[in-house]
Coordinates of C-alpha atoms and ligand atoms in Angstrom, one line a residue:
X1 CA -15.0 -46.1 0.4
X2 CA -13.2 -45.8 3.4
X3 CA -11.0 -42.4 3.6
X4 CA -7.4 -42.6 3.5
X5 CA -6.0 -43.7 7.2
X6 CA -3.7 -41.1 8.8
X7 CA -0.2 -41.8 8.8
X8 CA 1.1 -42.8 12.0
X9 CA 4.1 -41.1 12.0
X10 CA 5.9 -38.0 10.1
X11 CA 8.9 -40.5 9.4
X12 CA 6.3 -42.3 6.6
X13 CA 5.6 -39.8 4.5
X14 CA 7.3 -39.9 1.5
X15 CA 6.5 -36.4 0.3
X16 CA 8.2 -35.0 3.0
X17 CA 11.1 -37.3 3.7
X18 CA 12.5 -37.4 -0.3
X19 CA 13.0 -33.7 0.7
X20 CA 13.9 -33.6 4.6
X21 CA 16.2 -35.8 6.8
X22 CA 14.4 -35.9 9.9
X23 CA 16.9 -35.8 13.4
X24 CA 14.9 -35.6 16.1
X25 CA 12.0 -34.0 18.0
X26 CA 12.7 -30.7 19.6
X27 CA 9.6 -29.6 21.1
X28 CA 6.4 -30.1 21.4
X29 CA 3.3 -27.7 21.8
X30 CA -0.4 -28.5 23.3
X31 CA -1.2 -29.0 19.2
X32 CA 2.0 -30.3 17.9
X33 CA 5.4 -32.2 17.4
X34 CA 8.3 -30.2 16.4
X35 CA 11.2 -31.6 14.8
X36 CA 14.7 -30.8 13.6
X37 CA 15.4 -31.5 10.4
X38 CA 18.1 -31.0 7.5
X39 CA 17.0 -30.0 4.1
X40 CA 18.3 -32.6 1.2
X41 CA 19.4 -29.9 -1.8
X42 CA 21.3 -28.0 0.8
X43 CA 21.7 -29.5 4.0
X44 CA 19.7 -26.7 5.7
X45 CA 18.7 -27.2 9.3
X46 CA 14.9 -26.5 9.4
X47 CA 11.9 -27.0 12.2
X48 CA 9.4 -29.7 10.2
X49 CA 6.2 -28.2 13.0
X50 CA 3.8 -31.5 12.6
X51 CA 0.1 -30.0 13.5
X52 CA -2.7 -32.2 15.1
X53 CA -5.0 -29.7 14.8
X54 CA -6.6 -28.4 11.7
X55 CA -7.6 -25.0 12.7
X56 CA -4.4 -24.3 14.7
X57 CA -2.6 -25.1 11.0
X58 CA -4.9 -23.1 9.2
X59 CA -4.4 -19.9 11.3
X60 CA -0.9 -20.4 11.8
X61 CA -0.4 -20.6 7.9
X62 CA -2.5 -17.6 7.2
X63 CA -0.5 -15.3 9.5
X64 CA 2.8 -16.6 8.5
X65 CA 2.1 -16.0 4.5
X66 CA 0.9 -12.7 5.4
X67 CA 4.4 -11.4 7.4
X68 CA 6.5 -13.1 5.8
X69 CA 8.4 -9.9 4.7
X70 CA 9.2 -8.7 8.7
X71 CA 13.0 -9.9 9.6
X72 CA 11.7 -10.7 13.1
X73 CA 8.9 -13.2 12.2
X74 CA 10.0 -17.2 11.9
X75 CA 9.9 -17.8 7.9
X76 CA 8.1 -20.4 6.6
X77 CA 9.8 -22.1 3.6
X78 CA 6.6 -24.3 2.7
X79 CA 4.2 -26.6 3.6
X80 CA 2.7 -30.0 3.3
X81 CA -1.0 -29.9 3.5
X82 CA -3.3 -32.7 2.5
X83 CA -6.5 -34.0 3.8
X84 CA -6.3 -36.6 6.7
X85 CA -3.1 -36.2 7.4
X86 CA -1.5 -33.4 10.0
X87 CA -0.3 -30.4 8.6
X88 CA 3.5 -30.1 8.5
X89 CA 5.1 -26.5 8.6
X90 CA 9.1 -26.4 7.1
X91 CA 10.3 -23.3 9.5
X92 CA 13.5 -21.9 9.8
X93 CA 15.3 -23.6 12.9
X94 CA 15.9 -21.2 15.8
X95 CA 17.7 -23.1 18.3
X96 CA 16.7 -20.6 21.5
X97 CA 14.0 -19.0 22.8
X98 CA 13.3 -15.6 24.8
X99 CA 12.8 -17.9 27.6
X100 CA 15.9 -19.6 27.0
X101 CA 17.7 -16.2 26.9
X102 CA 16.1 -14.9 30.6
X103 CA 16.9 -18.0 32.3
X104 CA 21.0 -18.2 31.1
X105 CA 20.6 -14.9 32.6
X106 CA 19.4 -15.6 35.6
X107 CA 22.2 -18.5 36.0
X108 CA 25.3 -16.9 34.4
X109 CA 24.7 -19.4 31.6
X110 CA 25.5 -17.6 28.1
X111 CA 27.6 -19.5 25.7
X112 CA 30.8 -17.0 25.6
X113 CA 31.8 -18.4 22.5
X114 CA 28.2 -17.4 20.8
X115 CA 27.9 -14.0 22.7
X116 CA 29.6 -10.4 22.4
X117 CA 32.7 -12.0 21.9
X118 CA 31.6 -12.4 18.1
X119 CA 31.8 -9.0 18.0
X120 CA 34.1 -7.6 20.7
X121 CA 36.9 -9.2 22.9
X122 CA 35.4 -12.9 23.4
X123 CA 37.4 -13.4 27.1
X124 CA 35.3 -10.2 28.4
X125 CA 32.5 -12.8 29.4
X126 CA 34.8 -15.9 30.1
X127 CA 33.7 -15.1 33.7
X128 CA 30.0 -14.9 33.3
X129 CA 29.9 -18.6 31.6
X130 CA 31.8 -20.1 34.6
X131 CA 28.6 -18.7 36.6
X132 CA 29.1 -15.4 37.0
X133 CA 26.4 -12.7 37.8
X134 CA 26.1 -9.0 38.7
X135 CA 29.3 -7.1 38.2
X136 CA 30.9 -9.7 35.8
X137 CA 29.7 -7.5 32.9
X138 CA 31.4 -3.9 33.9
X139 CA 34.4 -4.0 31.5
X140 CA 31.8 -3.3 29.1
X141 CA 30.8 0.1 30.0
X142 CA 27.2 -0.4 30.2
X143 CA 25.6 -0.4 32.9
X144 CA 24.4 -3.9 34.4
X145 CA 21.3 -5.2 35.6
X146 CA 20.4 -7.4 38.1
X147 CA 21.0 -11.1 37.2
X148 CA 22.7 -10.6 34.0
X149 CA 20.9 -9.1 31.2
X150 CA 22.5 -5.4 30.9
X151 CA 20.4 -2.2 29.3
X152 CA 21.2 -2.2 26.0
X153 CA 20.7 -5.7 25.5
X154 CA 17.3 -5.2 27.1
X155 CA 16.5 -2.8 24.7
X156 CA 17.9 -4.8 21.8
X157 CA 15.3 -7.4 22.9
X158 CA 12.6 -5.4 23.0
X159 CA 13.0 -3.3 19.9
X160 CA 13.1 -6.8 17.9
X161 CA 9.7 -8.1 20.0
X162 CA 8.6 -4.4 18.8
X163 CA 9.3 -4.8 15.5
X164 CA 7.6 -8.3 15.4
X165 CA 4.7 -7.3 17.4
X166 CA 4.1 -3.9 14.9
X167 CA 4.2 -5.8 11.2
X168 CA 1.3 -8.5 12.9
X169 CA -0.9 -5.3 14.1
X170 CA 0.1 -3.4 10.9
X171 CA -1.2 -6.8 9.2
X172 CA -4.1 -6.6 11.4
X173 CA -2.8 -9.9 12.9
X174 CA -3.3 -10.7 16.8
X175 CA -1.2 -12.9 17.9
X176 CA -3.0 -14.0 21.2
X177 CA 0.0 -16.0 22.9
X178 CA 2.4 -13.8 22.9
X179 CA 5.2 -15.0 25.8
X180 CA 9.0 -15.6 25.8
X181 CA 8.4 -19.3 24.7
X182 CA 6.9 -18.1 22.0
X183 CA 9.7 -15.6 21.3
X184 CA 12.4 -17.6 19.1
X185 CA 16.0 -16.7 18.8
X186 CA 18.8 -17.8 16.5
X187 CA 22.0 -18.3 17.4
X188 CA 23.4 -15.1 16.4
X189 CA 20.4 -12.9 18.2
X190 CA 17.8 -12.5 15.9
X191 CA 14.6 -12.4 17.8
X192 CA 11.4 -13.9 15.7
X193 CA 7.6 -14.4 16.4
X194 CA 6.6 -17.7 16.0
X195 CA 3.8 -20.3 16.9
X196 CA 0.9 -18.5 15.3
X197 CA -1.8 -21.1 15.9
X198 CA -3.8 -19.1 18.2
X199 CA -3.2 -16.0 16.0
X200 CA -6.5 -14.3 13.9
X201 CA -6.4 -11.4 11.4
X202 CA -8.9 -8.9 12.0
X203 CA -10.1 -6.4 9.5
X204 CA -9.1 -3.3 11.1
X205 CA -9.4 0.1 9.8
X206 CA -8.2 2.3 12.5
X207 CA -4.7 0.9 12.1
X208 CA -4.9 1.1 8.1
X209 CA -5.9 4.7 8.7
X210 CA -3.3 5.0 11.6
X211 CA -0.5 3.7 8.7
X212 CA -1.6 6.2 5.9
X213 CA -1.4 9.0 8.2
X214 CA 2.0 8.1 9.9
X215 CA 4.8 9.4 7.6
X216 CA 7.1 8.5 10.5
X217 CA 6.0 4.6 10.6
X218 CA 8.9 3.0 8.3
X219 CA 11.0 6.0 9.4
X220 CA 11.3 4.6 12.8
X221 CA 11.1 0.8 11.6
X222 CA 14.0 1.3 9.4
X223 CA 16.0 3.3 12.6
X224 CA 15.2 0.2 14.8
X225 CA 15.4 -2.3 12.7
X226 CA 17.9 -4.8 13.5
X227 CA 20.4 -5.9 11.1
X228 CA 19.1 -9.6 10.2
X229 CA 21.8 -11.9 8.3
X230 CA 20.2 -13.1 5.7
X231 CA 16.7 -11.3 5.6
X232 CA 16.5 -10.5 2.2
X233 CA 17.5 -14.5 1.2
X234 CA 14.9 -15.3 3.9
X235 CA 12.3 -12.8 2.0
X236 CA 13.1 -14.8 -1.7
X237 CA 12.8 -17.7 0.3
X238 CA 9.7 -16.8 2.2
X239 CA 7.8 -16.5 -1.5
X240 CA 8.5 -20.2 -1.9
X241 CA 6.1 -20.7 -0.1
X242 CA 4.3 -23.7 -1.4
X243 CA 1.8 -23.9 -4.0
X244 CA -0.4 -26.3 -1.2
X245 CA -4.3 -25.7 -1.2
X246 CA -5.4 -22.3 0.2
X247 CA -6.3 -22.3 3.8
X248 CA -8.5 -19.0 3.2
X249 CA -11.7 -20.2 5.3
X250 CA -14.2 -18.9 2.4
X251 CA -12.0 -20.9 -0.2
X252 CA -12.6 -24.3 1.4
X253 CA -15.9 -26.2 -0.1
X254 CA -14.9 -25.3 -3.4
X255 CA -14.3 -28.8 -4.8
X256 CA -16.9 -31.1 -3.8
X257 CA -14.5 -33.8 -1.8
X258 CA -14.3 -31.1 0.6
X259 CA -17.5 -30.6 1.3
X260 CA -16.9 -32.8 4.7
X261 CA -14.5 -31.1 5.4
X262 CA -15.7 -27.9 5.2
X263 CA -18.9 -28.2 7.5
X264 CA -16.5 -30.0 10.2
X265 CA -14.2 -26.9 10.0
X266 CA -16.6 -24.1 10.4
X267 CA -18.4 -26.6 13.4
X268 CA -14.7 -26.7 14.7
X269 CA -14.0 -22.9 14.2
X270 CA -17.6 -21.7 16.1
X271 CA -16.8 -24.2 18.6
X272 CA -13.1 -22.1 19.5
X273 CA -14.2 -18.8 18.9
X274 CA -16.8 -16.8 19.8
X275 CA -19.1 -19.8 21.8
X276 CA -16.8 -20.4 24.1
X277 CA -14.9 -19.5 27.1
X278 CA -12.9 -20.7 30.0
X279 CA -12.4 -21.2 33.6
X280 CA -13.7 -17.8 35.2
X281 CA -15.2 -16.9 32.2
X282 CA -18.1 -18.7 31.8
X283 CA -20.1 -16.7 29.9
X284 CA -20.3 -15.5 26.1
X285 CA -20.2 -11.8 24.6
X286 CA -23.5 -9.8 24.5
X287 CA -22.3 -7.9 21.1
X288 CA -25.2 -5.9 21.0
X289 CA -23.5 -4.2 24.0
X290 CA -19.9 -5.1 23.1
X291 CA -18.1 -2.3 24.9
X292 CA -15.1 -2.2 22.7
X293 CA -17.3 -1.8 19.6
X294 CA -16.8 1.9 19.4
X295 CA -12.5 2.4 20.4
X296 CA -12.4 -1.3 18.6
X297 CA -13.8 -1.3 15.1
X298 CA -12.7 -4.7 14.4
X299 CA -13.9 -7.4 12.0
X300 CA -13.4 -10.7 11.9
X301 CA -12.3 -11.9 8.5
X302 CA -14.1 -14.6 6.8
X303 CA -17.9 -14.0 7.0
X304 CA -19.1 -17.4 8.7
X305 CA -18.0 -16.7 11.8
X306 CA -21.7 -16.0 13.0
X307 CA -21.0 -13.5 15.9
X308 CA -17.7 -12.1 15.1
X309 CA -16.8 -12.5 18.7
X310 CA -13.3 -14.2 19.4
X311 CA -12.6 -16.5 22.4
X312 CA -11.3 -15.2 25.6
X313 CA -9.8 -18.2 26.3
X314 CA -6.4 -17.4 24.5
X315 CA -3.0 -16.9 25.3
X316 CA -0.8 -18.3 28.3
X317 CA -2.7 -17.0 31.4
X318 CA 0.6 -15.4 32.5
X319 CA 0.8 -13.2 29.7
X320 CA -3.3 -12.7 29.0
X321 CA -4.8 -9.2 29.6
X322 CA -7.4 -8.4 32.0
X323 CA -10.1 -8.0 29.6
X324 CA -9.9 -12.0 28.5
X325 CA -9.7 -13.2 32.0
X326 CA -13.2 -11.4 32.6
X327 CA -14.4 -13.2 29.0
X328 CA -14.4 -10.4 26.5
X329 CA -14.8 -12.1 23.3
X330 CA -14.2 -9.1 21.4
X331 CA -11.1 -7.1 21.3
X332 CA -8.0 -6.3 19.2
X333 CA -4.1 -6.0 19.1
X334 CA -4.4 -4.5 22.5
X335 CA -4.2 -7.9 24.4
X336 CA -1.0 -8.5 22.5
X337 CA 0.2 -5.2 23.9
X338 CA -0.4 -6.3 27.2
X339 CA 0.9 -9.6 26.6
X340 CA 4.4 -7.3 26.0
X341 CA 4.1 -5.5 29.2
X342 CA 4.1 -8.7 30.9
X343 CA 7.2 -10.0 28.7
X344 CA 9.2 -6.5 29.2
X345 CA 8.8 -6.9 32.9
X346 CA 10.3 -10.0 33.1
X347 CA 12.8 -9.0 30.9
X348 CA 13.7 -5.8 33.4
X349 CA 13.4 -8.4 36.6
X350 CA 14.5 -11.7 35.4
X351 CA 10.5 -12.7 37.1
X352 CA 7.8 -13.6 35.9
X353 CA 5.3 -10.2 36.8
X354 CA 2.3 -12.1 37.3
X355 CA 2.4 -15.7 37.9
X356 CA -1.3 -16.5 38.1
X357 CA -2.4 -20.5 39.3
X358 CA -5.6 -19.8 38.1
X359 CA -7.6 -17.0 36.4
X360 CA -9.1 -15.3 39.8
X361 CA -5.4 -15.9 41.1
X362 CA -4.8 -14.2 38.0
X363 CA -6.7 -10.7 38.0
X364 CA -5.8 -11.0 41.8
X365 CA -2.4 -10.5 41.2
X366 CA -3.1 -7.9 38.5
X367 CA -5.1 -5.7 40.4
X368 CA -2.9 -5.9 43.8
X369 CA -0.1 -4.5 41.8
X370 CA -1.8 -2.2 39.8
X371 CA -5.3 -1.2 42.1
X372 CA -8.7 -2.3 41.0
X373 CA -10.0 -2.5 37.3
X374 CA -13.0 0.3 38.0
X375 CA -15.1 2.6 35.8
X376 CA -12.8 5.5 36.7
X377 CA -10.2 3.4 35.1
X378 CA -12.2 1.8 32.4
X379 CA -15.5 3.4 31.7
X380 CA -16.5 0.3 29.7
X381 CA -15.3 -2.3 32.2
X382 CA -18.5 -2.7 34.1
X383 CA -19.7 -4.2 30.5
X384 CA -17.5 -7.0 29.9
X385 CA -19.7 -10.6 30.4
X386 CA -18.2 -11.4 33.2
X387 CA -17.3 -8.4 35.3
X388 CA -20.1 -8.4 38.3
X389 CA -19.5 -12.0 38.3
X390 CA -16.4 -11.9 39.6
X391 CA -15.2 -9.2 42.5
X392 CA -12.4 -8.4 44.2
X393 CA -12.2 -6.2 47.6
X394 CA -11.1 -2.5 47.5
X395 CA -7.0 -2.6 46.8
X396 CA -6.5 0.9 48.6
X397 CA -2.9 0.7 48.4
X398 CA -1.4 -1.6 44.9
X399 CA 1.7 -2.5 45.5
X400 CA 2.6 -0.8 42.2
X401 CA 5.4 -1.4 39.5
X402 CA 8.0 0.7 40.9
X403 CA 8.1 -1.8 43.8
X404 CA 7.3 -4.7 41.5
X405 CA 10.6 -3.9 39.7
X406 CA 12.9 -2.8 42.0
X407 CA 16.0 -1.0 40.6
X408 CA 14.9 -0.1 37.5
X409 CA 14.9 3.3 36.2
X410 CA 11.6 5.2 35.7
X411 CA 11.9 5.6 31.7
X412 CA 11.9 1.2 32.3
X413 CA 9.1 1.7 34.5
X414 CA 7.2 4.0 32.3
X415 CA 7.5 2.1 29.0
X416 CA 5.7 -1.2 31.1
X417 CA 3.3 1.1 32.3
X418 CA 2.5 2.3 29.0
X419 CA 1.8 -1.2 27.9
X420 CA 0.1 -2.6 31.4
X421 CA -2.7 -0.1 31.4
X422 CA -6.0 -2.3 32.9
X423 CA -8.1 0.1 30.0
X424 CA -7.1 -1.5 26.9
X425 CA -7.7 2.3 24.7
X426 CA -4.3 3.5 26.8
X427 CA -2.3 1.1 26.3
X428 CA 1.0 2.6 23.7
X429 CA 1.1 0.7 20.5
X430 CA 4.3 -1.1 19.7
X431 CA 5.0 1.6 16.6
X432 CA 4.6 4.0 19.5
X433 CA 7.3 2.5 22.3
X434 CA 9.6 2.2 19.1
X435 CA 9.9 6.0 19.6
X436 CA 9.8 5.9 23.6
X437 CA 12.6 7.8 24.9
X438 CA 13.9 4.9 26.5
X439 CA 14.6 3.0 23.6
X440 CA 16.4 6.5 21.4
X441 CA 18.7 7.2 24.3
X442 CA 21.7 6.3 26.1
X443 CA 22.9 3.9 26.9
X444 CA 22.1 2.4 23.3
X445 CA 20.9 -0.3 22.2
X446 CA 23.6 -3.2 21.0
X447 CA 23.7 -4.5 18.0
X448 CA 22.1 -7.6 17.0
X449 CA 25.1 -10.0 16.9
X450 CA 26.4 -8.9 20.3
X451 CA 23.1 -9.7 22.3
X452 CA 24.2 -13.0 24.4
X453 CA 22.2 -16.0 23.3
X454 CA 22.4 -19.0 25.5
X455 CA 25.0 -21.7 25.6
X456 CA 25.1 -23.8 22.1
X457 CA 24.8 -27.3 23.8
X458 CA 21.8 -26.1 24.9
X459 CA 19.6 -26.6 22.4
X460 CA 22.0 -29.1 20.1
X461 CA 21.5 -31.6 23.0
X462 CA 17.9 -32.5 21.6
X463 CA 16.6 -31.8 25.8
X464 CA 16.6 -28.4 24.9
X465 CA 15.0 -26.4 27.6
X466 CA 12.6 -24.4 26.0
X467 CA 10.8 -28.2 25.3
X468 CA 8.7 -28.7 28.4
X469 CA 10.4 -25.0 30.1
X470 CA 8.6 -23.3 32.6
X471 CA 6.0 -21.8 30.0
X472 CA 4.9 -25.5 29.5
X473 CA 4.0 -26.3 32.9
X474 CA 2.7 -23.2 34.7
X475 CA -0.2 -21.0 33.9
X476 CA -1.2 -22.8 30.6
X477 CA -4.7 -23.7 30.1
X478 CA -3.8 -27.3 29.2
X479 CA -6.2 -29.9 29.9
X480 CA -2.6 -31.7 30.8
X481 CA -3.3 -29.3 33.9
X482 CA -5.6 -31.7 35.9
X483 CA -3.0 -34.8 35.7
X484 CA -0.8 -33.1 37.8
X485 CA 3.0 -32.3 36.5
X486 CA 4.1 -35.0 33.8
X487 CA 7.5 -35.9 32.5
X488 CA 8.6 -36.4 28.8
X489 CA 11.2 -39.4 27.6
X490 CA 11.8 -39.9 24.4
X491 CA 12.1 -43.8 23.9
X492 CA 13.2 -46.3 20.8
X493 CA 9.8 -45.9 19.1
X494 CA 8.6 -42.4 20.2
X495 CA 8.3 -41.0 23.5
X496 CA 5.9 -41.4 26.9
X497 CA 4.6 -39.6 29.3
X498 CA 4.4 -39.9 32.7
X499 CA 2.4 -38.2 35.0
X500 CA 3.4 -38.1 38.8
Ligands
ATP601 N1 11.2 -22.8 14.2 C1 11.6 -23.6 15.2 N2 12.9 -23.9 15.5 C2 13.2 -24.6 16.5 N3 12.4 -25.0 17.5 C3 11.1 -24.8 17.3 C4 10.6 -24.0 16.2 N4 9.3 -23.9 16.3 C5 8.9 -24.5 17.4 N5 10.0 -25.0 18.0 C6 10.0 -25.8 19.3 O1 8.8 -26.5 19.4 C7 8.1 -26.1 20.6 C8 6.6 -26.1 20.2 O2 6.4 -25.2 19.2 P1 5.1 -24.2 19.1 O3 5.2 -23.4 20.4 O4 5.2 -23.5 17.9 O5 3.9 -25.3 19.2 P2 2.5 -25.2 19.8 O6 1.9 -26.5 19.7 O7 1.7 -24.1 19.0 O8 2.8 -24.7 21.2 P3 1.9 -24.1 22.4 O9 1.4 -25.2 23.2 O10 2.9 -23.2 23.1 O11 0.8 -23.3 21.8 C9 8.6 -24.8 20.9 O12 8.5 -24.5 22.3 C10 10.1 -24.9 20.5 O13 10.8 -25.5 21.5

């Protein structure tokens, strides 16, 4: 018999739109359609995430069960999962992202009525959303920073990314594409992890043993941790979670009907991880000679993945650590932790640290601001697959990230350079910089509410910018890439793209 055809379209299945009113399409990813959407029983506004990709769903809803309890991961209220059909996620919608938040910074363009102003006098920034910039922001005492973003909103941001980033690693959960798109933020500030597609969980027991042995761990979560409206309806919510098939990889094959689809998902999964790589990185890992075996006593759960090696092709190249551009296909949380350093520069400079047009570009750009990746720096590095492949000339003076982020204060400095250490065993974990000095002293963070999100018409005008933003079109390993850049209109029965 022939199987069941796919649906064509979200908007013709039944199961999903008896519950959900479907508005319109407010994103879409390199593996899916996003979509806001009002729930029926309570007119709700949710993000219905439509998944072309099987593996992408499967690894998105594993990490989301598993953190559903952290206040700055997106919640998942349930799912709709059913065999030739895409997965559809029911999110929470979160009109703004962290990329949304650096640009209205950049440009003066924070919604006054959405900003401190819930909290404090609202006219203080009646100035900043006509366009002003540096020095509109002094009645506030703080101090300011360059293009908009002042120091205790910085640090607001990044104890939130902090906390988001520490209950994945504490889960064992690497994220892998970690960047301010990625970085979701509601309209009253709360900052949340989302798009987990490219996320793995790793069985790791030098964090569980890190955990037993930190009495100060949920000391210093609990002193950080932002107040989130709503979190503990969002935790009763998150254990609605739906009663859909597991997505455990050793549960599939358990009936017979998915026998099929079992093989073609384990094909599919070898295929992504561990037997591949990308663009530099041609080569796969030689485990036998893994050279993060030893600091990195990671596992890969789920025992058919043959090699336990992970792809290095992971991760927007922007954000993606030095290791994976030179094809290490086995490593752990640390490439998230880079992935921050990168994020936390930008936030300090309004920039993007390292904006890479290809992956040599990439470790170019790396290395001429922080000197080259060596043995003195990295014992190990001379092992990863491709590191004699690819070489770079003697850097005898980096440019350095003092000059790479000019004005800022050397506790900012030092907390970046904590993160953006070329040998992956240095770099601080994120339960570490939530005690950096920077973040525990004057000036203090703000609270959560009075962060400045972006203007409201923003995101409500279904164009919102994060859609096809600048983390869509540069450094992404799309194969969109090689049809040059492309333009997105949404028409009568859909949308098209043109490329130019
Ligand atoms: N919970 C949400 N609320 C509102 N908008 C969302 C939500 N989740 C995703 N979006 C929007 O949809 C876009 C695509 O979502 P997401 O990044 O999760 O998809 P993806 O296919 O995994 O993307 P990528 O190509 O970056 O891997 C986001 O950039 C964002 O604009």
């Amino acid at each position: 018999m022939d199987p069941k055809p796919k649906s064509w379209s979200i908007h013709t299945r039944t199961e999903i739109t008896s519950k959900y009113k479907i508005l319109h399409r407010v994103g879409s990813g390199a593996y899916s359609d996003v979509y806001k959407a009002l729930r029926l029983s309570d007119s709700l506004p949710v993000a219905l995430k439509e998944i072309h990709d099987y593996q992408s769903a499967s690894r998105e809803i594993e990490a989301l069960k598993a953190l559903q309890n952290s206040p700055n991961i997106v919640v998942l209220f349930e799912y709709f999962w059913a065999e030739d059909e895409d997965t559809v996620l029911v999110l929470e919608f979160l009109p703004f992202d962290l990329a949304d938040v650096i640009r209205a910074a950049t440009k003066g363009l924070f919604d006054h009525q959405g900003d401190v102003s819930r909290g404090a006098d609202r006219g203080e920034f009646d100035d900043v959303s006509k366009g002003g910039k540096k020095g509109d922001f002094d009645d506030l005492g703080g101090d300011v920073s360059e293009g908009g973003l002042r120091i205790e909103e910085i640090k607001m941001w990044m104890i939130q990314i902090l906390c988001g980033v520490d209950a994945c690693h504490r889960n064992s959960i690497v994220h892998r594409d970690l960047k301010p798109g990625n970085l979701l933020v509601s309209a009253d500030g709360v900052l949340k992890l989302a798009d987990f597609g490219q996320a793995r969980t790793l069985l790791a027991p030098g964090l569980a043993a890190i955990e037993a042995d930190s009495p100060s761990m949920d000391q210093a979560i609990s002193n950080h941790q932002p107040d989130v409206p709503g979190s503990e309806k969002e935790g009763k919510e998150a254990q609605r979670i739906s009663e859909s098939p597991p997505h455990s990889r050793g549960e599939y094959g358990t009936r017979p009907d998915d026998r099929m689809l079992r093989e073609d998902f384990l094909d599919e999964y070898d295929n992504y991880d561990g037997n591949t790589s990308c663009l530099a990185t041609c080569t796969t890992s030689d485990l036998e000679e893994d050279p993060l075996k030893m600091s990195f006593p990671y596992e890969i759960e789920g025992q058919n993945d043959r090699n336990g090696a992970l792809t290095s092709c992971v991760g927007t190249r922007w954000f993606r650590a030095p290791e994976l551009l030179y094809g290490s296909t086995n490593y752990g949380p640390e490439v998230d932790l880079w992935s921050l350093g990168c994020i936390f520069a930008e936030l300090l400079s309004l920039e993007s640290l390292f904006p890479g047009t290809s992956d040599i570009d990439q470790l170019s750009r790396i290395f001429s601001i922080l000197g080259n990746l060596t043995e003195e720096v990295w014992p190990d590095c001379c092992k990863l697959p491709d590191f004699k492949l690819i070489s770079f000339g003697k850097i005898d003076n980096p440019i350095g990230l003092e000059a790479s982020l000019p004005g800022r204060s050397l506790d900012e400095i030092n907390l970046v350079k904590k993160l953006l250490s070329l040998n992956p065993t240095s770099r601080a974990t994120a339960m570490e910089l939530l005690h950096d000095k920077y973040l525990n002293e004057e000036p203090f963070p703000v609270q959560v509410p009075e962060l400045r999100v972006p203007s409201k018409h923003t995101a409500e005008d279904g164009d919102s910018s994060g859609e096809w933003g600048d983390y869509r079109d540069i450094g992404s390993d799309s194969d969109m890439d090689d049809f040059g850049p492309m333009s997105v209109t949404d028409t009568e029965n859909g949308f098209s793209i043109r490329f130019s």
